[in-house]
């Protein structure tokens, strides 16, 4: 007997079909094999969906941007490799906790109230966050937080994507300093 073996077949119109087949051998009264009795199900659509899900999963893991998915209460359910690289927290250290593990203290309560008001209203929140890595170092992250809705339109999760822009912010600060300070003495030029 065999169960749920995946085979590919071609329909009369040359369309490729993926089938899941199960069968049991049939023997005649003298014990000679005469064939199989079984069933087959067209699982082409399911296999396409699984391939699409695998592609999306790979994209989330391989993107250079940090990805974090939380439930509606803000508990982290998923982080990608870029999140681990940028923050220093492993997936095991982050999952089950809240994003405030990255909180730097640089943003006031009003910032976070606005964030939650925005995403709970179903809108996307975008801003630059100053966060703290596991080792204590501050970093700047250009972040987008979007609500994820179920088929009835209810918000079930939030997806946060971010790009580490620390180097860009430091370069801007250096340019600001150069623009407003004497290059030789370092004193303000105004």
mmCIF file of C-alpha atoms in Angstrom:
data_model
loop_
_atom_site.group_PDB
_atom_site.id
_atom_site.type_symbol
_atom_site.label_atom_id
_atom_site.label_comp_id
_atom_site.label_asym_id
_atom_site.label_seq_id
_atom_site.Cartn_x
_atom_site.Cartn_y
_atom_site.Cartn_z
ATOM 1 C CA UNK A 1 0.000 0.000 0.000
ATOM 2 C CA UNK A 2 1.003 3.602 -0.523
ATOM 3 C CA UNK A 3 -0.555 6.772 0.877
ATOM 4 C CA UNK A 4 -0.564 10.379 -0.334
ATOM 5 C CA UNK A 5 2.188 9.971 -2.912
ATOM 6 C CA UNK A 6 2.598 13.126 -5.002
ATOM 7 C CA UNK A 7 2.713 12.535 -8.757
ATOM 8 C CA UNK A 8 2.475 14.832 -11.730
ATOM 9 C CA UNK A 9 0.256 14.081 -14.692
ATOM 10 C CA UNK A 10 -0.688 15.837 -17.885
ATOM 11 C CA UNK A 11 -4.309 16.470 -18.820
ATOM 12 C CA UNK A 12 -5.548 16.102 -22.397
ATOM 13 C CA UNK A 13 -5.098 19.861 -22.869
ATOM 14 C CA UNK A 14 -1.382 19.486 -21.872
ATOM 15 C CA UNK A 15 -1.983 21.181 -18.511
ATOM 16 C CA UNK A 16 0.271 19.839 -15.744
ATOM 17 C CA UNK A 17 -1.648 18.528 -12.727
ATOM 18 C CA UNK A 18 -0.331 17.575 -9.315
ATOM 19 C CA UNK A 19 -2.065 14.555 -7.803
ATOM 20 C CA UNK A 20 -1.981 12.944 -4.361
ATOM 21 C CA UNK A 21 -2.606 9.243 -4.792
ATOM 22 C CA UNK A 22 -3.155 6.383 -2.374
ATOM 23 C CA UNK A 23 -3.556 2.746 -3.284
ATOM 24 C CA UNK A 24 -3.601 -0.872 -2.258
ATOM 25 C CA UNK A 25 -2.343 -3.747 -4.435
ATOM 26 C CA UNK A 26 -4.957 -6.214 -5.743
ATOM 27 C CA UNK A 27 -4.185 -9.933 -6.129
ATOM 28 C CA UNK A 28 -6.243 -12.613 -7.824
ATOM 29 C CA UNK A 29 -7.316 -15.826 -6.067
ATOM 30 C CA UNK A 30 -4.000 -17.475 -6.925
ATOM 31 C CA UNK A 31 -1.969 -14.655 -5.388
ATOM 32 C CA UNK A 32 -0.938 -12.972 -8.655
ATOM 33 C CA UNK A 33 -0.698 -9.190 -8.669
ATOM 34 C CA UNK A 34 -3.334 -7.703 -10.972
ATOM 35 C CA UNK A 35 -3.200 -3.994 -10.208
ATOM 36 C CA UNK A 36 -3.999 -1.309 -7.668
ATOM 37 C CA UNK A 37 -7.201 -0.003 -6.183
ATOM 38 C CA UNK A 38 -6.954 3.538 -5.000
ATOM 39 C CA UNK A 39 -7.884 7.162 -5.064
ATOM 40 C CA UNK A 40 -6.371 10.303 -6.457
ATOM 41 C CA UNK A 41 -6.950 13.937 -5.562
ATOM 42 C CA UNK A 42 -5.999 16.962 -7.600
ATOM 43 C CA UNK A 43 -3.794 18.998 -5.257
ATOM 44 C CA UNK A 44 -2.479 21.424 -7.880
ATOM 45 C CA UNK A 45 -4.012 24.486 -6.214
ATOM 46 C CA UNK A 46 -2.692 23.460 -2.796
ATOM 47 C CA UNK A 47 0.811 22.922 -4.177
ATOM 48 C CA UNK A 48 0.733 26.346 -5.858
ATOM 49 C CA UNK A 49 -0.310 27.986 -2.581
ATOM 50 C CA UNK A 50 2.447 26.129 -0.702
ATOM 51 C CA UNK A 51 5.035 27.224 -3.298
ATOM 52 C CA UNK A 52 3.820 30.827 -2.986
ATOM 53 C CA UNK A 53 4.005 30.644 0.813
ATOM 54 C CA UNK A 54 7.550 29.245 0.595
ATOM 55 C CA UNK A 55 8.548 32.119 -1.706
ATOM 56 C CA UNK A 56 7.071 34.710 0.672
ATOM 57 C CA UNK A 57 8.716 33.067 3.669
ATOM 58 C CA UNK A 58 12.089 33.072 1.917
ATOM 59 C CA UNK A 59 11.643 36.722 0.962
ATOM 60 C CA UNK A 60 10.934 37.670 4.602
ATOM 61 C CA UNK A 61 14.015 35.811 5.782
ATOM 62 C CA UNK A 62 16.351 37.151 3.097
ATOM 63 C CA UNK A 63 15.341 40.803 2.919
ATOM 64 C CA UNK A 64 17.900 43.308 4.201
ATOM 65 C CA UNK A 65 15.182 45.143 6.157
ATOM 66 C CA UNK A 66 14.253 44.172 9.684
ATOM 67 C CA UNK A 67 10.854 42.451 9.911
ATOM 68 C CA UNK A 68 8.912 41.941 13.133
ATOM 69 C CA UNK A 69 5.377 40.569 13.421
ATOM 70 C CA UNK A 70 3.431 41.042 16.640
ATOM 71 C CA UNK A 71 -0.038 39.987 17.667
ATOM 72 C CA UNK A 72 -2.669 42.646 18.365
ATOM 73 C CA UNK A 73 -1.430 43.030 21.958
ATOM 74 C CA UNK A 74 2.109 43.740 20.723
ATOM 75 C CA UNK A 75 3.712 40.407 21.652
ATOM 76 C CA UNK A 76 6.410 39.463 19.131
ATOM 77 C CA UNK A 77 5.595 36.313 17.178
ATOM 78 C CA UNK A 78 8.223 36.520 14.412
ATOM 79 C CA UNK A 79 11.473 38.296 13.589
ATOM 80 C CA UNK A 80 13.718 37.771 10.586
ATOM 81 C CA UNK A 81 17.486 37.428 10.253
ATOM 82 C CA UNK A 82 17.940 41.164 9.549
ATOM 83 C CA UNK A 83 16.199 41.963 12.859
ATOM 84 C CA UNK A 84 18.689 39.702 14.648
ATOM 85 C CA UNK A 85 21.635 41.332 12.859
ATOM 86 C CA UNK A 86 20.481 44.919 13.475
ATOM 87 C CA UNK A 87 19.343 44.544 17.098
ATOM 88 C CA UNK A 88 21.661 41.843 18.399
ATOM 89 C CA UNK A 89 18.676 39.907 19.793
ATOM 90 C CA UNK A 90 18.177 36.343 18.579
ATOM 91 C CA UNK A 91 14.777 35.124 17.499
ATOM 92 C CA UNK A 92 14.539 33.060 20.699
ATOM 93 C CA UNK A 93 15.258 36.161 22.814
ATOM 94 C CA UNK A 94 12.703 38.346 20.991
ATOM 95 C CA UNK A 95 9.719 36.051 20.396
ATOM 96 C CA UNK A 96 7.238 36.227 23.266
ATOM 97 C CA UNK A 97 8.441 39.656 24.359
ATOM 98 C CA UNK A 98 7.225 43.115 23.380
ATOM 99 C CA UNK A 99 9.031 45.557 21.072
ATOM 100 C CA UNK A 100 9.867 47.745 24.060
ATOM 101 C CA UNK A 101 12.925 45.516 24.528
ATOM 102 C CA UNK A 102 14.428 47.948 21.956
ATOM 103 C CA UNK A 103 13.192 51.083 23.742
ATOM 104 C CA UNK A 104 15.947 53.669 24.079
ATOM 105 C CA UNK A 105 14.201 56.255 26.231
ATOM 106 C CA UNK A 106 14.721 58.842 23.467
ATOM 107 C CA UNK A 107 10.992 59.042 22.622
ATOM 108 C CA UNK A 108 8.369 60.334 25.024
ATOM 109 C CA UNK A 109 5.027 58.769 25.871
ATOM 110 C CA UNK A 110 3.282 60.988 23.284
ATOM 111 C CA UNK A 111 5.293 59.295 20.498
ATOM 112 C CA UNK A 112 4.119 55.811 21.531
ATOM 113 C CA UNK A 113 0.511 56.963 22.162
ATOM 114 C CA UNK A 114 0.412 58.348 18.618
ATOM 115 C CA UNK A 115 1.878 55.096 17.268
ATOM 116 C CA UNK A 116 -0.767 52.923 18.967
ATOM 117 C CA UNK A 117 -3.612 55.322 18.135
ATOM 118 C CA UNK A 118 -2.587 55.198 14.471
ATOM 119 C CA UNK A 119 -2.193 51.422 14.081
ATOM 120 C CA UNK A 120 -5.253 50.521 16.161
ATOM 121 C CA UNK A 121 -7.275 52.826 13.894
ATOM 122 C CA UNK A 122 -6.096 50.635 11.003
ATOM 123 C CA UNK A 123 -3.605 53.115 9.569
ATOM 124 C CA UNK A 124 0.094 52.718 8.853
ATOM 125 C CA UNK A 125 2.582 54.438 11.163
ATOM 126 C CA UNK A 126 5.906 55.659 9.735
ATOM 127 C CA UNK A 127 8.688 57.433 11.607
ATOM 128 C CA UNK A 128 12.351 57.288 12.551
ATOM 129 C CA UNK A 129 12.909 55.443 15.811
ATOM 130 C CA UNK A 130 15.951 55.727 18.018
ATOM 131 C CA UNK A 131 16.244 52.219 19.433
ATOM 132 C CA UNK A 132 18.719 50.405 21.636
ATOM 133 C CA UNK A 133 20.546 47.237 20.584
ATOM 134 C CA UNK A 134 21.100 44.341 22.966
ATOM 135 C CA UNK A 135 24.643 45.599 23.634
ATOM 136 C CA UNK A 136 23.269 49.016 24.681
ATOM 137 C CA UNK A 137 24.283 50.944 21.557
ATOM 138 C CA UNK A 138 21.723 53.316 20.064
ATOM 139 C CA UNK A 139 20.701 53.016 16.427
ATOM 140 C CA UNK A 140 18.293 54.878 14.169
ATOM 141 C CA UNK A 141 15.663 52.928 12.311
ATOM 142 C CA UNK A 142 13.306 54.171 9.632
ATOM 143 C CA UNK A 143 10.271 52.071 10.495
ATOM 144 C CA UNK A 144 6.857 51.335 9.024
ATOM 145 C CA UNK A 145 4.228 49.571 11.136
ATOM 146 C CA UNK A 146 1.169 48.257 9.325
ATOM 147 C CA UNK A 147 -1.915 46.496 10.676
ATOM 148 C CA UNK A 148 -2.663 43.012 9.323
ATOM 149 C CA UNK A 149 -6.343 42.196 8.942
ATOM 150 C CA UNK A 150 -8.202 38.904 8.759
ATOM 151 C CA UNK A 151 -10.846 38.084 6.155
ATOM 152 C CA UNK A 152 -13.507 39.964 8.196
ATOM 153 C CA UNK A 153 -11.368 43.106 8.359
ATOM 154 C CA UNK A 154 -10.393 42.741 12.022
ATOM 155 C CA UNK A 155 -6.849 43.710 12.969
ATOM 156 C CA UNK A 156 -5.059 40.570 14.173
ATOM 157 C CA UNK A 157 -1.356 41.439 13.903
ATOM 158 C CA UNK A 158 1.077 44.246 13.164
ATOM 159 C CA UNK A 159 3.965 44.029 10.733
ATOM 160 C CA UNK A 160 6.916 46.316 11.423
ATOM 161 C CA UNK A 161 9.621 46.721 8.807
ATOM 162 C CA UNK A 162 12.671 48.832 9.384
ATOM 163 C CA UNK A 163 15.886 50.005 7.823
ATOM 164 C CA UNK A 164 18.943 50.856 9.899
ATOM 165 C CA UNK A 165 19.773 54.468 8.954
ATOM 166 C CA UNK A 166 22.310 55.134 11.702
ATOM 167 C CA UNK A 167 25.148 55.950 9.288
ATOM 168 C CA UNK A 168 22.934 58.356 7.334
ATOM 169 C CA UNK A 169 21.830 60.123 10.533
ATOM 170 C CA UNK A 170 25.444 60.413 11.735
ATOM 171 C CA UNK A 171 26.496 61.877 8.368
ATOM 172 C CA UNK A 172 23.682 64.453 8.606
ATOM 173 C CA UNK A 173 24.774 65.374 12.123
ATOM 174 C CA UNK A 174 28.380 65.849 10.898
ATOM 175 C CA UNK A 175 27.177 68.065 8.047
ATOM 176 C CA UNK A 176 25.073 70.121 10.466
ATOM 177 C CA UNK A 177 28.084 70.528 12.738
ATOM 178 C CA UNK A 178 30.336 71.568 9.841
ATOM 179 C CA UNK A 179 27.728 74.051 8.597
ATOM 180 C CA UNK A 180 27.446 75.771 11.981
ATOM 181 C CA UNK A 181 30.962 75.484 13.433
ATOM 182 C CA UNK A 182 34.375 76.805 12.450
ATOM 183 C CA UNK A 183 36.450 73.999 10.911
ATOM 184 C CA UNK A 184 39.681 75.106 12.634
ATOM 185 C CA UNK A 185 38.490 75.970 16.149
ATOM 186 C CA UNK A 186 35.270 73.946 16.368
ATOM 187 C CA UNK A 187 33.528 77.003 17.801
ATOM 188 C CA UNK A 188 30.063 78.062 16.616
ATOM 189 C CA UNK A 189 30.360 80.391 13.621
ATOM 190 C CA UNK A 190 27.326 82.471 14.477
#
